[in-house]
């Protein structure tokens, strides 16, 4: 029998990992319905929507995938080393073993039950992709749709790629975007993964990226979350062998009544790997921010080096922040640490700048910029870095 | 791993059995096993309690019946059969006691074995001791000296008789009888405990101290302590405990409530050394304690220091509610888990008033198959302008079968508040070990030395005579853990 | 240029400065010496307008203006510069960006034309070279991860860029090796002119071998207890504070 959205328990604060984000309440208020493919979908060659081609993150040189209102519109590959196609759900289970990612909530089940598109992106062995792969999730409908898509990514041995996911809309639309990514990094591969969340101000965003890492692979994730009314971005890793380098950098910028949640789970299962997380938040107006990060180091994961740091800047009296940086360590010969700070701009720094002639506003601006810059320092794609900086400045001032 | 197998074996062979494992044979006045309203009434009746207190106990009991045992902590234990326990036992006094000399010699010898210096030694050390043997106080010293200053330091039961208005005014105001499963159970069946009241402007001239000890077989321990520091007063309170060896698990669910009014300060120090169970994880005390202090007055301060080395399971979060402006909360903790011990401990710092400050220093040491969790909450309320918190949690792992976990919750609803949290996990490095051994220390002493160094920031918060005892305990608790 | 009359300052209800008078004329170099806790740094912080200092009595005029009417940035604009005892680290803000922003805010305040990128770089290079500051250091985040000497050099670089009328050096010599000390002194001496005054706060006479003061004051318990010429500093070095007071 067809499933209904009512058949699922939408996560709320009763679930420990949703302690600070109540998705159920939002769903009750908006009553999002799973989207249906309309018959009017044009079959003739798709012309790229102007909103997309005008978006600063759009670059026609890149490989790209375009979703419009939840459905796949275009795939454009520029390299023979890259394969992008739809994936049959039955086949998915044969190719992938997703045992490392069990969930305590219903989001994956919802995604499976109402899945719009299921894609696989494959980068061939030894291939180093020259151009990034950009995935646009664009919405311009005002129906309250729940949109479910899934992207599976495989980087074969010794391959390298950059993937940018851009979530945006014409800013009028209301929807709930529920996306799942599964990433499999084979031996010696390297992935730069940018998640750029610019959803419409009324939208809900929930996404989960689950990464299986094999020998000597490198995964660099950058989360940039500024859109939506509520967002929840998860990154879940499974470190399955030695010598893996796993990095997450994240920035959430919230204003008005936005709520941003970044939740990470780092599962160190094998020895001698490194993970590094640095998440920053800037909260303005009545917004709220959440960082939950858990690092598990299993008994066998000796010589693990895991670091986690969360910094929050509260810029208004009514903003709020909740942080839960967790360590769960079962191995003794490890280096693990975490830190979290929350506060206003540092008074000592403000005074120093003012004693050099900057007025309060200028000094604040410079310090906020500095706060963000630190995170952007080692973004490898310089072009993208510029665009992200520009976008964040626009959001703050 | 930092230490080789051979040394581990050597050390195992010299492992000292739990030093304080013995039972004192004295006759107990026991209520029948099991828990129901009649038992609650019996406890209350034996103590000749006023009706309001009995009603309070009954309300708690009825609430408890509807509650479920919490399961959110990292600790695992078999289901407790609450009907298979005694809820009241009191040592039978042969006659009314006039002095310590009349105390059952068996009891006194128990304390001797524990190395607790009595009477004169204590008087010289400036410590007044309110001994709680099992559930009823049997002797109190220094009463006269304290009463001259208007300080009330007595058993809880005595306070109910002599100072009912104070008890009524403050009991359950920090930990309401509905608070949590174990606190609610305590509220219904608490046996006895200590009561302290420091009048306005008085600085208590000595450390007040109580030694707790579980004795009678299968006696659930439900201590209830209430300390009130009135305006401009100060008191330092010591609590220490050891328990004899048992095969069956024993439940200990105490409640401690602290209240400070304007400019008052309470310093509460604990050394907890209940029986931890044997090397195989058999037996040991379940220590499910609710401790909470309220800084009601402006500029008041509550400081918790704890050294937790015993118990099979420790579940406690000494907390501070910082209501008064400029009030200060502190939590200094050392928790050691060895063999199969589990500890889930930490604190809650609830900042409500302006300019409130809190400091949390937690040192967790895991050895053997021990599991050690720091769980803490720092909450800055919307009115906690300029609130400050600094938290540091360090974990030390000894061996690769144990676990160290950190679960901090940080909730900030005020822009001007500043919260800083740091946590690290490490092991004793080969270099440190080698250095110590090269200087002539054996493995065990080297570990003890390094661990003491690791805990220094917390130990220095303990009153002098306690600190020495605590240092020794750290060494004893880690015996047989090396490697 | 600067006139302090009967200044009393409290910090958290503690009396730190208790009746201090001091006058500095254009072009003069004054040194204030004193033991720990005598109120030296408090004076520097009050002059530059830091929060947390409670002025209970007294008046300070700077270039005929009431200093207390001015925000810290306006004091800087008027030409008051404080070289911090502990320069603040500002991660994420590059030195280049910082220096250009400050120099132009001050130029705006002084109604001077702002410097464009090319001209700014020219000026910066010249000044950096003079005080032997590595350009790589300027590109890094402000003071972040700098050694003690590098921080002090960076303060002197800022001083030379912002061209103050009165520069206060708060224990700039502490923690410097002899080479760095000479560079710092050189930087100061090079900036000396008929219009520009200096107030050097220091613990030791060492720095005063390189920057010769016109006047030396001894500060004790929040008051100037003795004033003299450069020989007073030498005497102090010999006899110690106790011997003098």
GROMACS .gro file of C-alpha atoms in nm, chain C residues 46-151:
model
  106
  926UNK     CA    1   4.251   5.579   3.120
  927UNK     CA    2   4.423   5.805   2.868
  928UNK     CA    3   4.321   5.583   2.577
  929UNK     CA    4   3.965   5.537   2.702
  930UNK     CA    5   3.938   5.174   2.805
  931UNK     CA    6   3.623   5.062   2.989
  932UNK     CA    7   3.632   4.949   3.348
  933UNK     CA    8   3.817   5.247   3.493
  934UNK     CA    9   3.617   5.474   3.714
  935UNK     CA   10   3.745   5.832   3.712
  936UNK     CA   11   3.620   5.975   4.039
  937UNK     CA   12   3.794   6.310   4.028
  938UNK     CA   13   4.018   6.517   3.806
  939UNK     CA   14   4.049   6.653   3.457
  940UNK     CA   15   4.248   6.559   3.150
  941UNK     CA   16   4.280   6.795   2.857
  942UNK     CA   17   4.443   6.689   2.536
  943UNK     CA   18   4.509   6.960   2.277
  944UNK     CA   19   4.264   7.183   2.468
  945UNK     CA   20   3.985   6.924   2.447
  946UNK     CA   21   3.833   6.741   2.742
  947UNK     CA   22   3.962   6.389   2.686
  948UNK     CA   23   3.667   6.233   2.867
  949UNK     CA   24   3.429   6.367   2.601
  950UNK     CA   25   3.599   6.160   2.335
  951UNK     CA   26   3.540   5.797   2.237
  952UNK     CA   27   3.855   5.585   2.208
  953UNK     CA   28   3.853   5.611   1.827
  954UNK     CA   29   3.819   5.987   1.842
  955UNK     CA   30   4.112   6.010   2.081
  956UNK     CA   31   4.309   5.813   1.824
  957UNK     CA   32   4.187   6.052   1.557
  958UNK     CA   33   4.297   6.349   1.763
  959UNK     CA   34   4.643   6.197   1.773
  960UNK     CA   35   4.664   5.989   2.087
  961UNK     CA   36   4.831   5.653   2.037
  962UNK     CA   37   4.879   5.375   2.288
  963UNK     CA   38   5.135   5.106   2.225
  964UNK     CA   39   4.979   4.823   2.428
  965UNK     CA   40   5.166   4.633   2.693
  966UNK     CA   41   4.990   4.320   2.566
  967UNK     CA   42   4.892   4.376   2.202
  968UNK     CA   43   4.568   4.192   2.126
  969UNK     CA   44   4.562   3.898   1.886
  970UNK     CA   45   4.286   3.917   1.626
  971UNK     CA   46   4.260   3.591   1.435
  972UNK     CA   47   4.119   3.602   1.083
  973UNK     CA   48   4.185   3.972   1.026
  974UNK     CA   49   4.492   4.019   0.808
  975UNK     CA   50   4.743   4.281   0.918
  976UNK     CA   51   4.731   4.439   0.575
  977UNK     CA   52   4.356   4.488   0.587
  978UNK     CA   53   4.370   4.607   0.947
  979UNK     CA   54   4.640   4.867   0.885
  980UNK     CA   55   4.472   5.006   0.577
  981UNK     CA   56   4.137   5.032   0.754
  982UNK     CA   57   4.285   5.209   1.055
  983UNK     CA   58   4.502   5.451   0.861
  984UNK     CA   59   4.208   5.555   0.647
  985UNK     CA   60   3.964   5.595   0.936
  986UNK     CA   61   4.214   5.822   1.103
  987UNK     CA   62   4.276   6.014   0.783
  988UNK     CA   63   3.901   6.057   0.745
  989UNK     CA   64   3.882   6.191   1.099
  990UNK     CA   65   4.162   6.433   1.027
  991UNK     CA   66   3.992   6.532   0.703
  992UNK     CA   67   4.285   6.405   0.500
  993UNK     CA   68   4.252   6.222   0.172
  994UNK     CA   69   4.229   5.845   0.210
  995UNK     CA   70   4.517   5.641   0.076
  996UNK     CA   71   4.450   5.415  -0.220
  997UNK     CA   72   4.595   5.066  -0.239
  998UNK     CA   73   4.911   5.163  -0.422
  999UNK     CA   74   4.999   5.457  -0.201
 1000UNK     CA   75   4.918   5.268   0.113
 1001UNK     CA   76   5.151   4.986   0.015
 1002UNK     CA   77   5.425   5.234  -0.063
 1003UNK     CA   78   5.401   5.399   0.278
 1004UNK     CA   79   5.369   5.065   0.455
 1005UNK     CA   80   5.674   4.914   0.288
 1006UNK     CA   81   5.886   5.211   0.372
 1007UNK     CA   82   5.791   5.214   0.738
 1008UNK     CA   83   5.812   4.836   0.775
 1009UNK     CA   84   6.158   4.838   0.631
 1010UNK     CA   85   6.271   5.099   0.876
 1011UNK     CA   86   6.167   4.906   1.182
 1012UNK     CA   87   6.278   4.576   1.026
 1013UNK     CA   88   5.937   4.418   1.022
 1014UNK     CA   89   5.903   4.123   0.787
 1015UNK     CA   90   5.631   4.184   0.530
 1016UNK     CA   91   5.514   3.824   0.567
 1017UNK     CA   92   5.424   3.905   0.925
 1018UNK     CA   93   5.199   4.189   0.809
 1019UNK     CA   94   5.009   3.957   0.580
 1020UNK     CA   95   4.925   3.726   0.869
 1021UNK     CA   96   4.637   3.778   1.112
 1022UNK     CA   97   4.693   4.074   1.346
 1023UNK     CA   98   4.941   3.976   1.618
 1024UNK     CA   99   4.820   3.618   1.602
 1025UNK     CA  100   5.096   3.378   1.695
 1026UNK     CA  101   5.352   3.658   1.704
 1027UNK     CA  102   5.644   3.638   1.945
 1028UNK     CA  103   5.669   3.905   2.215
 1029UNK     CA  104   5.923   4.101   2.012
 1030UNK     CA  105   5.719   4.077   1.693
 1031UNK     CA  106   5.414   4.212   1.872
   0.00000   0.00000   0.00000
